[in-house]
Amino acid sequence: MLIIGEKLSIMSKRVREAMTKKDKGPIQDIAVSQWNDGAGMIDANIGPAEDGGEDLMEWMVTTIQEAVQLPVCLDTTNYSAIEAGLKIHNNRWGKPLINSTSNDPDRFSMLELASKYNARIIGLTVGKGGLPADAEERAGIAAEIMARASEYGVQLDDLYLDPLVLQISTSQDHAIKVIQAIKMFQELNDPPMKTVVGLSNVSNGCPKLLRPVINNHFLSLLMYEGLTAAIADPVEVIPTVKTINVILGKTLYAHSYLEIS
Amino acid sequence: MAFTPPKETYTGKVYTLEIGVPPDTVRFGGENVLPLHGFEGIVPSRPVIAYEIQDIPPDDWPDTVKKPFKDVSDDPVSWAKFCRDALKARAIALRLIGTHPDRENRSPEDAAKTVRDILSAIDVPLIILGSNHTEKDASVLIAAAEAAKDKNCIIGKAQEANYKTVAAAAMANNHKLIAMSELDINLSKQLNILITQMGFDKERIITDPMCSALGYGIEYTYSVMERIRLAALLQNDATMQQPMLGDIGMYVWKAKETQARPEDVPPWGSLEERGIAWEAVTAIALIIAGAELLVMRHPKAIEAVEKVVDELI
């Protein structure tokens, strides 16, 4: 189970300020603590970044990889910012992950980048027409993204299908549909397709105390269905990841299993 | 169409251990495949068989296995020399059985002297074993580990009840360590974790999941060893990638089959042959399960196992 540390996001005031001032300290502190907490990749969410996106992404990737030996998830809708990040990314610790493409023709250019720079890419199962209604519709869109990926020369092994997690407080019925979609995505190919979720979106809008409870239980169910990766807060979810791995027989039990990586 | 054998890919690898002082060192472990699966990866070392000797004469050993050592076993130094020089032992396992309170209750100082005498008489990779009395072993193994300081021995066995003391003694004197649990894979992993959390290097541990002889529960040992190795190689579990020990002799030579006389059980045939076969078969079974280090007694059994290893590994 790959946890992609979510904390380096423009949504956070501390991170946003550090990005504006190009202050490496806070960015590297957060990257290092996520790494120590068990993240296997660091998400760099710079938002739409219409002005100076290339510089910002380049600076983020360099700053993160100076501090941690992990690949970076390049999280922006800005095509040229993604390309700038890919150019500078050090692949020694794994290929970068583009976040994201979808079934919207405007986003196909991201597949071109994935192919050109031999990167991994998230395929968000939405089209131009808006939100998918259920698991079947998500799987249908997934199949189309897979076809596009092959057209652009992206290996299916590098494609992570994302069923789009919605808020449980406003779209409760989608929680189970997302879980079903994770199962269906894997059946679209042999070997099974890889899957990813933006986990904490499920509890967006919920009271602060409830959020980790919902996130962790949701993750347990997704892991049971075979989820490959989650963009999440490692310190919050790693105990769940370890415990579910023990329950599913992927890790050998020992009394101290939570204490070891 | 040519046949291509299907190959498993493994994510983990067993740690390599080396004991002894150059040039007299032996090395074991290091493979990244299941036993006998050399065609799938690398197997850099063959299993090491250590001759078992004791600090006191082997009065409780059956005649079959006493006989080859009858001229030397009154004295641990001569015994060790005999194994090294005449039998070409690659390693020697000294069991300090005389320190057991129910045996001669020898003191830690006595044990230390035996260790010193052997190490000053011959150069050989040495495994130093207590009497399996967890309380007494704690003090005996501290003294023995000090007496062998910097000789890169293996000290054992650290168990749940005494691991802190025994591991600290091994660590302070630059030795390797046997971590033993009683036929429980989860406790075996737990003990390795606890020892590592003390600051002991996980690559200096040998796992002993507890041995048993053919006909006396070997299937339990076999199964635990097999599962440890699967966790190490397929799940890349860093707490389970230690080489494994089969402490065979002491279990085999207690079995009825290694002692019953032919006149009492005519269909069983020659006692000597039977005992040797019992030890050899037990050892080979555990090599197939994944053991890299074996402690054995009878020279002919060891010879037979070496031959199998020559042919198969």
XYZ file of C-alpha atoms in Angstrom:
574
model
C 0.000 0.000 0.000
C 1.487 3.265 -1.154
C 0.670 6.338 0.934
C 1.172 9.595 -0.926
C 1.664 12.303 1.689
C -0.978 14.988 1.179
C 0.308 17.719 3.467
C 2.182 19.830 0.927
C -0.918 21.491 -0.440
C -1.621 25.062 -1.388
C -4.800 24.716 0.673
C -2.676 24.878 3.828
C -1.821 28.400 4.928
C 1.661 27.501 6.142
C 2.506 25.762 2.874
C 0.988 28.539 0.757
C 3.077 31.157 2.540
C 6.234 29.100 2.149
C 5.482 28.710 -1.564
C 4.956 32.436 -1.992
C 8.163 33.301 -0.157
C 10.087 30.355 -1.647
C 10.989 29.423 1.903
C 12.400 25.881 1.806
C 12.324 25.290 5.576
C 8.631 24.518 6.153
C 8.320 22.562 2.883
C 11.227 20.315 3.764
C 10.099 19.892 7.382
C 6.700 18.693 6.234
C 8.189 16.431 3.566
C 10.592 14.838 6.054
C 7.953 14.274 8.696
C 5.640 12.615 6.160
C 8.540 10.416 5.033
C 9.284 9.411 8.638
C 5.612 8.721 9.194
C 5.553 6.213 6.337
C 4.778 8.084 3.133
C 6.195 6.444 -0.004
C 5.659 9.502 -2.187
C 5.060 13.207 -1.566
C 2.193 15.082 -3.205
C 3.047 18.614 -4.322
C -0.266 20.392 -4.794
C 0.382 23.870 -6.187
C -3.209 24.538 -7.285
C -3.977 25.880 -10.791
C -0.814 28.042 -10.561
C -1.603 30.163 -13.572
C 1.242 32.601 -12.962
C 4.738 31.203 -12.521
C 3.525 27.592 -12.296
C 6.649 26.201 -13.987
C 9.012 27.909 -11.555
C 6.899 26.934 -8.587
C 6.673 23.245 -9.501
C 10.342 23.097 -10.341
C 11.155 24.679 -6.991
C 8.802 22.314 -5.125
C 10.222 19.141 -6.693
C 13.802 20.236 -6.064
C 13.060 21.364 -2.521
C 11.269 18.121 -1.635
C 13.864 15.829 -3.175
C 16.706 17.672 -1.478
C 15.182 16.542 1.818
C 13.612 13.140 1.166
C 14.519 10.164 -1.001
C 11.061 9.754 -2.484
C 9.321 10.385 -5.790
C 6.924 13.312 -6.082
C 3.283 13.416 -7.144
C 2.869 16.493 -9.341
C -0.530 17.887 -8.496
C -1.801 20.730 -10.677
C -3.994 21.302 -13.724
C -1.245 23.428 -15.258
C 0.308 21.494 -18.144
C 3.530 23.428 -18.374
C 4.027 23.306 -14.598
C 3.757 19.501 -14.744
C 6.299 19.414 -17.559
C 8.685 21.637 -15.609
C 8.385 19.286 -12.629
C 8.953 16.177 -14.746
C 12.093 17.667 -16.288
C 13.700 18.259 -12.910
C 12.396 15.162 -11.081
C 15.036 12.723 -9.803
C 13.795 9.224 -10.718
C 16.320 7.465 -8.532
C 13.716 6.733 -5.862
C 10.853 5.986 -8.266
C 9.034 7.520 -11.187
C 7.001 10.683 -10.629
C 3.205 10.549 -10.658
C 1.150 13.065 -12.644
C -2.027 14.137 -10.876
C -3.997 13.870 -13.144
C -5.663 13.091 -16.461
C -9.322 12.191 -16.982
C -11.706 11.398 -19.804
C -11.940 15.097 -20.620
C -10.143 15.698 -23.969
C -8.638 18.864 -22.472
C -6.693 16.636 -20.073
C -5.326 14.153 -22.610
C -2.203 16.271 -22.950
C -1.191 14.960 -19.530
C -0.966 11.463 -21.060
C 1.379 12.861 -23.651
C 3.617 14.116 -20.855
C 3.485 10.787 -19.026
C 4.583 9.021 -22.176
C 7.287 11.560 -23.050
C 8.856 11.568 -19.570
C 8.164 7.922 -18.641
C 6.061 9.001 -15.664
C 3.150 7.419 -13.827
C -0.227 9.094 -14.068
C -3.542 9.209 -12.218
C -6.656 8.722 -14.366
C -9.584 10.402 -12.694
C -12.752 8.640 -13.843
C -14.735 11.703 -14.789
C -15.533 13.001 -18.252
C -16.584 16.338 -19.559
C -20.172 15.607 -18.628
C -19.737 15.871 -14.863
C -19.737 13.385 -11.993
C -20.191 9.655 -12.609
C -23.447 8.271 -11.225
C -22.261 4.898 -9.954
C -19.496 2.275 -10.016
C -20.430 0.990 -13.459
C -20.161 4.441 -14.984
C -16.786 4.908 -13.289
C -15.583 1.607 -14.745
C -16.833 2.620 -18.198
C -14.881 5.855 -18.041
C -11.865 3.953 -16.700
C -11.912 1.699 -19.755
C -11.927 4.743 -22.020
C -8.995 6.289 -20.170
C -7.120 3.006 -20.524
C -7.725 3.084 -24.264
C -6.492 6.697 -24.434
C -3.427 5.793 -22.370
C -2.515 3.004 -24.775
C -2.984 5.371 -27.710
C -0.554 7.826 -26.154
C 1.955 5.094 -25.352
C 1.472 5.008 -21.575
C 1.912 1.535 -20.061
C -1.206 0.399 -18.177
C 1.151 -0.474 -15.326
C 1.832 3.265 -14.967
C -1.832 4.230 -14.847
C -3.540 4.629 -11.465
C -7.334 4.738 -11.757
C -9.048 7.128 -9.361
C -12.805 6.631 -8.766
C -13.162 10.173 -7.403
C -13.995 10.152 -3.699
C -16.863 12.471 -2.808
C -17.843 13.993 0.520
C -19.827 11.664 2.717
C -21.636 14.618 4.263
C -23.177 15.625 0.933
C -22.947 12.487 -1.258
C -23.292 9.615 1.150
C -24.414 7.105 -1.485
C -21.132 7.525 -3.397
C -18.976 6.073 -0.620
C -20.055 2.504 -1.366
C -19.932 3.160 -5.109
C -16.291 4.191 -4.816
C -15.515 0.979 -2.930
C -17.252 -1.070 -5.631
C -15.393 0.826 -8.332
C -12.006 -0.096 -6.804
C -12.914 -3.733 -7.248
C -14.247 -3.252 -10.787
C -11.205 -1.254 -11.949
C -8.904 -4.137 -11.136
C -10.994 -6.490 -13.244
C -10.448 -4.338 -16.332
C -7.040 -5.839 -16.950
C -4.764 -8.758 -16.165
C -2.539 -8.028 -14.263
C -5.093 -5.931 -12.327
C -5.151 -2.170 -12.838
C -3.649 -0.006 -10.110
C -5.967 2.248 -8.141
C -5.663 5.408 -6.080
C -7.970 7.648 -4.050
C -7.813 11.104 -2.559
C -8.812 9.672 0.785
C -9.530 12.634 2.998
C -12.047 14.081 0.592
C -14.532 11.575 2.019
C -14.592 13.484 5.309
C -14.300 16.973 3.872
C -16.915 19.143 5.546
C -17.248 16.843 8.570
C -16.428 17.911 12.141
C -12.699 17.809 12.822
C -12.944 15.008 15.384
C -14.815 12.757 12.983
C -12.459 13.108 10.069
C -9.757 10.596 11.068
C -12.426 8.096 12.129
C -14.146 8.244 8.745
C -10.898 8.326 6.776
C -9.461 5.254 8.489
C -12.595 3.142 8.275
C -13.091 4.068 4.656
C -9.470 3.149 3.939
C -9.938 -0.269 5.586
C -12.785 -1.107 3.230
C -10.873 0.177 0.205
C -7.816 -1.878 1.161
C -9.961 -4.958 1.476
C -11.009 -4.433 -2.137
C -7.373 -4.123 -3.203
C -6.606 -0.383 -3.319
C -3.016 0.282 -4.469
C -2.401 3.829 -3.245
C -3.999 6.655 -1.286
C -3.256 10.352 -1.087
C -3.570 10.818 2.657
C -1.954 12.011 5.871
C 0.518 9.219 6.716
C 0.562 9.852 10.455
C -3.207 9.433 10.488
C -3.519 6.300 8.362
C -0.341 4.227 8.749
C -1.637 2.261 11.779
C -4.649 1.282 9.702
C -2.485 0.301 6.741
C -0.289 -1.895 8.949
C -3.235 -3.460 10.741
C -5.174 -4.233 7.582
C -2.015 -5.743 6.059
C -1.809 -8.036 9.077
C -5.510 -8.928 8.895
C -5.254 -9.647 5.175
C -2.172 -11.818 5.747
C 0.188 -9.560 3.823
C 2.390 -8.962 6.881
C 3.309 -11.551 9.473
C 1.846 -10.697 12.865
C 4.074 -9.892 15.866
C 3.058 -8.008 19.015
C 5.154 -5.017 17.962
C 3.935 -4.877 14.361
C 2.850 -1.224 14.685
C 6.347 -0.177 15.732
C 8.137 -1.399 12.640
C 8.023 0.005 9.163
C 8.438 -25.219 -28.442
C 11.140 -25.241 -25.797
C 10.000 -25.630 -22.211
C 10.544 -22.597 -20.026
C 10.209 -23.349 -16.321
C 7.987 -20.841 -14.547
C 10.009 -18.663 -12.188
C 8.945 -16.986 -8.989
C 10.247 -13.490 -8.377
C 11.230 -12.727 -4.801
C 11.355 -9.285 -3.226
C 13.435 -10.220 -0.166
C 16.813 -11.691 0.585
C 18.376 -13.564 3.510
C 21.182 -11.707 5.294
C 24.704 -13.043 4.881
C 26.522 -13.891 8.082
C 30.199 -14.529 8.547
C 31.742 -15.956 11.696
C 35.276 -16.595 12.857
C 38.473 -14.602 12.446
C 40.221 -14.429 9.049
C 41.458 -16.621 7.488
C 39.341 -19.120 9.430
C 35.893 -17.821 8.628
C 32.716 -19.358 7.330
C 29.829 -17.635 5.684
C 26.215 -18.631 5.258
C 22.909 -17.112 4.094
C 22.717 -14.492 1.356
C 20.291 -16.309 -0.911
C 17.270 -14.632 -2.478
C 15.384 -17.812 -3.346
C 13.666 -20.666 -1.547
C 15.802 -23.727 -0.754
C 16.691 -25.748 -3.880
C 15.394 -22.936 -6.104
C 18.840 -21.812 -7.213
C 17.572 -21.555 -10.797
C 15.457 -18.574 -9.742
C 18.157 -16.416 -8.204
C 21.369 -16.527 -6.218
C 22.572 -18.966 -3.548
C 26.066 -17.687 -2.662
C 26.800 -20.051 0.239
C 26.172 -23.648 1.188
C 24.737 -24.515 4.598
C 27.309 -24.701 7.389
C 27.385 -27.737 9.638
C 29.003 -27.271 13.044
C 30.249 -30.233 15.077
C 28.739 -30.248 18.538
C 31.066 -30.682 21.500
C 30.487 -30.200 25.233
C 32.272 -28.738 28.224
C 31.817 -32.049 30.072
C 32.094 -35.662 28.842
C 29.036 -36.791 26.857
C 27.747 -39.296 29.407
C 24.177 -38.909 28.257
C 24.908 -39.413 24.547
C 24.029 -42.837 23.113
C 26.965 -45.164 22.451
C 26.686 -44.820 18.687
C 27.564 -41.158 18.802
C 29.891 -41.369 21.798
C 32.143 -43.850 20.017
C 33.735 -41.608 17.349
C 34.870 -39.220 20.099
C 35.779 -41.738 22.816
C 39.465 -40.854 22.905
C 38.986 -37.101 23.044
C 35.661 -36.277 24.668
C 37.068 -36.139 28.225
C 38.585 -32.816 27.364
C 36.822 -30.103 25.342
C 40.076 -28.802 23.851
C 41.151 -32.220 22.509
C 37.599 -32.785 21.337
C 37.570 -29.506 19.453
C 41.001 -30.195 17.939
C 39.914 -33.629 16.832
C 36.856 -32.171 15.069
C 38.907 -29.489 13.408
C 41.989 -31.505 12.437
C 40.759 -35.053 11.897
C 37.178 -34.395 10.845
C 37.790 -31.088 9.036
C 34.971 -29.323 10.879
C 34.104 -25.972 9.263
C 32.736 -24.768 12.591
C 32.356 -26.045 16.136
C 29.423 -25.644 18.486
C 30.427 -25.764 22.135
C 27.482 -26.565 24.369
C 28.097 -25.522 27.964
C 25.773 -28.191 29.243
C 27.871 -28.671 32.390
C 26.682 -25.306 33.670
C 23.092 -26.520 34.008
C 22.042 -26.565 37.664
C 20.788 -30.147 37.268
C 24.046 -31.316 35.703
C 27.373 -30.225 37.174
C 26.269 -26.685 37.853
C 29.611 -25.389 36.618
C 30.183 -21.688 37.175
C 30.299 -18.927 34.572
C 34.041 -18.703 35.278
C 34.459 -22.394 34.465
C 32.574 -21.826 31.230
C 34.728 -18.827 30.351
C 37.864 -20.877 30.941
C 36.688 -23.631 28.613
C 35.963 -21.072 25.908
C 39.358 -19.416 26.355
C 41.185 -22.758 26.307
C 39.542 -23.805 23.062
C 40.074 -20.480 21.326
C 43.728 -20.334 22.323
C 44.338 -23.905 21.162
C 42.700 -23.742 17.729
C 41.451 -21.244 15.194
C 37.915 -22.207 14.329
C 34.607 -20.428 13.935
C 32.911 -21.109 17.255
C 29.288 -21.243 18.323
C 28.864 -20.950 22.068
C 25.666 -22.405 23.455
C 24.356 -22.315 26.999
C 22.617 -25.186 28.743
C 19.163 -23.917 27.848
C 18.462 -22.891 31.430
C 17.380 -19.324 30.745
C 18.378 -17.943 34.130
C 21.747 -19.624 34.341
C 22.477 -18.985 30.675
C 22.240 -15.245 31.276
C 25.275 -15.283 33.580
C 27.137 -18.079 31.769
C 26.818 -16.444 28.363
C 27.996 -13.058 29.635
C 31.213 -14.692 30.889
C 31.597 -16.827 27.757
C 31.004 -13.884 25.407
C 33.660 -11.850 27.225
C 36.125 -14.734 27.101
C 35.640 -14.885 23.331
C 35.712 -11.121 22.798
C 36.320 -10.075 19.176
C 36.553 -13.696 17.986
C 33.346 -13.163 16.014
C 31.516 -16.136 17.503
C 27.841 -16.920 17.713
C 26.355 -16.677 21.203
C 23.119 -18.432 22.081
C 20.486 -18.783 22.826
C 18.683 -15.566 23.570
C 15.103 -16.343 24.546
C 12.146 -14.279 25.661
C 13.163 -14.638 29.323
C 16.816 -13.609 28.971
C 17.296 -11.875 25.632
C 18.252 -8.501 27.111
C 21.250 -9.859 28.961
C 22.373 -12.309 26.306
C 21.989 -9.814 23.443
C 23.856 -7.141 25.403
C 26.711 -9.596 26.039
C 26.898 -10.517 22.356
C 26.755 -6.865 21.325
C 29.441 -5.713 23.761
C 31.879 -8.392 22.590
C 31.192 -8.251 18.848
C 29.480 -11.579 18.425
C 26.515 -12.827 16.456
C 23.435 -13.975 18.330
C 20.960 -16.847 18.170
C 17.388 -15.782 18.933
C 15.264 -18.746 19.879
C 11.530 -19.022 20.333
C 9.477 -22.127 20.833
C 7.846 -23.168 17.563
C 5.812 -20.005 17.195
C 6.435 -17.897 14.125
C 4.839 -14.768 15.568
C 6.899 -14.940 18.747
C 9.976 -15.567 16.627
C 9.320 -12.339 14.737
C 8.534 -10.527 17.984
C 11.803 -11.631 19.583
C 13.774 -10.428 16.565
C 12.012 -7.070 16.812
C 12.692 -6.743 20.548
C 16.370 -7.594 20.107
C 16.681 -5.128 17.246
C 14.974 -2.433 19.302
C 17.813 -2.770 21.826
C 20.140 -1.529 19.101
C 21.349 -4.983 18.068
C 21.997 -5.155 14.323
C 19.317 -7.311 12.693
C 21.906 -8.641 10.274
C 23.833 -10.248 13.129
C 20.986 -12.439 14.339
C 20.368 -16.114 13.585
C 16.825 -17.320 14.082
C 16.240 -20.599 15.876
C 12.564 -21.463 15.617
C 13.339 -24.519 17.830
C 14.331 -27.837 16.432
C 12.737 -31.259 16.672
C 13.764 -34.691 15.427
C 12.292 -36.839 12.720
C 9.273 -38.558 14.225
C 9.143 -36.140 17.144
C 7.478 -33.078 15.709
C 9.818 -32.215 12.863
C 6.787 -31.131 10.850
C 6.274 -28.228 13.274
C 9.857 -27.028 12.895
C 9.669 -27.560 9.151
C 6.481 -25.561 8.830
C 7.672 -22.648 10.957
C 10.951 -22.473 9.031
C 9.142 -22.596 5.725
C 6.773 -19.790 6.727
C 9.625 -17.656 8.065
C 11.403 -18.013 4.747
C 8.250 -17.193 2.767
C 7.746 -14.024 4.847
C 11.398 -13.110 4.270
C 11.415 -13.643 0.520
C 7.884 -13.034 -0.706
C 6.738 -10.374 1.769
C 10.186 -8.828 2.100
C 9.797 -8.858 5.880
C 13.065 -7.386 7.201
C 12.466 -8.854 10.661
C 12.442 -12.399 9.259
C 15.413 -12.337 6.892
C 17.925 -13.858 9.285
C 19.557 -17.208 8.493
C 18.036 -20.080 10.455
C 19.582 -22.625 12.815
C 18.750 -26.313 13.090
C 20.137 -27.509 16.432
C 19.687 -31.100 15.416
C 21.994 -33.404 17.366
C 20.537 -32.908 20.809
C 17.043 -33.775 19.621
C 17.926 -36.663 17.342
C 20.113 -38.499 19.825
C 17.358 -38.463 22.423
C 14.935 -40.278 20.119
C 14.097 -43.915 20.822
C 15.117 -44.851 17.274
C 18.716 -43.784 17.907
C 18.970 -45.922 21.049
C 16.841 -49.080 20.813
C 18.974 -52.203 20.331
C 18.215 -54.507 17.372
C 17.610 -57.441 19.714
C 14.773 -55.477 21.310
C 13.282 -54.296 18.016
C 14.501 -56.725 15.332
C 12.700 -55.140 12.349
C 14.543 -51.847 12.940
C 17.922 -53.310 11.983
C 21.397 -51.989 12.799
C 21.430 -49.463 15.611
C 24.469 -47.568 14.382
C 23.220 -47.186 10.843
C 19.768 -46.229 12.073
C 21.034 -43.493 14.384
C 23.242 -41.977 11.700
C 20.410 -42.083 9.187
C 18.050 -40.496 11.714
C 20.354 -37.536 12.218
C 21.128 -37.153 8.496
C 17.487 -37.285 7.425
C 16.446 -34.785 10.095
C 19.190 -32.416 8.920
C 18.328 -32.714 5.242
C 14.656 -32.091 5.947
C 15.516 -28.847 7.710
C 17.888 -27.763 4.946
C 14.981 -28.190 2.558
C 12.866 -26.076 4.921
C 15.497 -23.316 4.830
C 18.074 -23.876 7.593
C 21.552 -22.509 6.781
C 23.340 -23.445 9.998
C 23.166 -26.918 11.519
C 24.557 -28.263 14.764
C 25.150 -32.002 14.476
C 26.998 -34.814 16.240
C 27.856 -37.926 14.235
C 30.690 -37.584 11.681
C 29.057 -40.051 9.299
C 25.732 -38.236 9.434
C 27.533 -34.967 8.697
C 29.392 -36.595 5.831
C 26.124 -37.870 4.380
C 24.513 -34.441 4.606
C 27.531 -32.733 2.991
C 27.219 -35.185 0.133
C 23.554 -34.365 -0.380
C 24.417 -30.672 -0.310
C 27.157 -31.272 -2.910
C 24.660 -32.894 -5.198
C 21.622 -30.713 -4.681
C 22.690 -27.199 -3.784
